[in-house]
CSV table of C-alpha atoms in Angstrom, one decimal:
chain,number,residue,atom,x,y,z
A,1,MET,CA,121.8,111.0,6.1
A,2,ILE,CA,119.7,111.8,9.1
A,3,ILE,CA,122.1,110.7,11.9
A,4,PRO,CA,125.1,112.8,10.9
A,5,ARG,CA,122.9,115.8,10.7
A,6,PHE,CA,122.8,116.1,14.5
A,7,THR,CA,126.6,115.7,15.0
A,8,LYS,CA,129.4,118.2,14.9
A,9,SER,CA,131.6,116.6,12.4
A,10,GLU,CA,131.7,114.0,9.6
A,11,GLU,CA,133.7,111.6,11.7
A,12,ALA,CA,131.3,111.8,14.7
A,13,GLY,CA,128.4,111.3,12.3
A,14,SER,CA,130.0,108.2,10.8
A,15,MET,CA,130.8,106.8,14.2
A,16,ALA,CA,127.2,107.4,15.3
A,17,ALA,CA,125.8,105.7,12.2
A,18,ASN,CA,128.1,102.7,12.8
A,19,ALA,CA,127.1,102.5,16.4
A,20,ILE,CA,123.5,102.1,15.3
A,21,VAL,CA,123.9,99.9,12.2
A,22,LEU,CA,126.2,97.3,13.8
A,23,PRO,CA,123.7,96.1,16.4
A,24,MET,CA,121.1,96.3,13.8
A,25,THR,CA,122.8,93.7,11.7
A,26,PHE,CA,122.8,91.2,14.6
A,27,LEU,CA,119.2,92.0,15.8
A,28,PHE,CA,117.5,92.1,12.4
A,29,GLY,CA,118.4,88.8,10.8
A,30,ALA,CA,121.6,89.5,8.8
A,31,PHE,CA,123.7,86.6,10.3
A,32,PHE,CA,121.0,84.1,11.5
A,33,GLN,CA,117.3,83.7,11.1
A,34,LEU,CA,114.9,85.6,13.4
A,35,ARG,CA,113.0,82.5,14.3
A,36,GLU,CA,116.2,81.4,16.2
A,37,MET,CA,116.0,84.4,18.4
A,38,PRO,CA,114.3,84.8,21.8
A,39,GLY,CA,110.6,86.0,21.6
A,40,HIS,CA,111.3,89.5,23.0
A,41,LEU,CA,113.9,90.1,20.4
A,42,GLN,CA,111.7,88.9,17.6
A,43,ARG,CA,109.1,91.5,18.5
A,44,ILE,CA,111.6,94.3,18.0
A,45,SER,CA,112.8,93.0,14.7
A,46,VAL,CA,110.2,94.8,12.5
A,47,PHE,CA,112.6,97.2,10.7
A,48,PRO,CA,113.4,97.7,7.0
A,49,LEU,CA,116.7,95.8,7.5
A,50,THR,CA,114.8,92.7,8.5
A,51,TYR,CA,112.9,92.8,5.2
A,52,MET,CA,116.0,93.5,3.2
A,53,ASN,CA,117.8,90.4,4.8
A,54,GLN,CA,114.7,88.2,4.2
A,55,GLY,CA,114.4,89.4,0.6
A,56,LEU,CA,118.1,88.5,-0.1
A,57,ARG,CA,117.6,85.2,1.7
A,58,ASP,CA,114.5,84.4,-0.4
A,59,ALA,CA,116.3,85.3,-3.7
A,60,LEU,CA,119.7,83.7,-3.0
A,61,VAL,CA,118.9,80.7,-0.8
A,62,HIS,CA,115.4,79.7,-1.7
A,63,GLY,CA,115.1,81.1,-5.3
A,64,ASN,CA,111.8,82.8,-4.4
A,65,MET,CA,112.0,86.0,-6.6
A,66,GLU,CA,108.3,87.0,-5.7
A,67,GLY,CA,109.0,87.1,-2.0
A,68,ALA,CA,112.2,89.0,-2.7
A,69,CYS,CA,110.6,91.7,-4.8
A,70,LEU,CA,107.8,92.2,-2.2
A,71,ASN,CA,110.5,92.7,0.6
A,72,LEU,CA,112.5,95.0,-1.8
A,73,ALA,CA,109.5,97.2,-2.6
A,74,LEU,CA,108.9,97.7,1.2
A,75,VAL,CA,112.6,98.6,1.7
A,76,VAL,CA,112.5,101.1,-1.2
A,77,ILE,CA,109.4,102.8,0.2
A,78,VAL,CA,110.8,103.2,3.6
A,79,ALA,CA,114.1,104.5,2.1
A,80,LEU,CA,112.3,107.0,-0.1
A,81,ALA,CA,110.3,108.2,3.0
A,82,LEU,CA,113.4,108.6,5.2
A,83,MET,CA,115.3,110.4,2.4
A,84,GLY,CA,112.3,112.8,2.2
A,85,VAL,CA,112.7,113.4,6.0
A,86,ALA,CA,116.5,114.0,5.5
A,87,VAL,CA,116.0,116.5,2.8
A,88,LEU,CA,113.3,118.4,4.9
A,89,ILE,CA,115.6,118.7,8.0
A,90,THR,CA,118.9,119.5,6.2
A,91,ARG,CA,119.8,123.2,6.0
A,92,TRP,CA,120.9,124.1,2.6
A,93,GLU,CA,123.5,126.8,2.5
A,94,VAL,CA,124.5,128.8,-0.8
A,95,GLU,CA,128.2,129.4,-1.0
């Protein structure tokens, strides 16, 4: 919601969002565990997507629902905060 706000068209906004999300899936543990990454990449992996991936891995692979719920709670809090920022910076126009 925030990234397309700064582009001129929906297509450009979608492309910009994809250009950011695709590297994030590789850097933040979607396809392999973070402990297998080099140390300098492990330090930059503290983003909400990391916690979402870890929560899914805890629930689906390890059966650890407590760990999954804690990770999910963190992701929900960050999502609500970013949604609030998106609402604040969006210009609402009455037609």
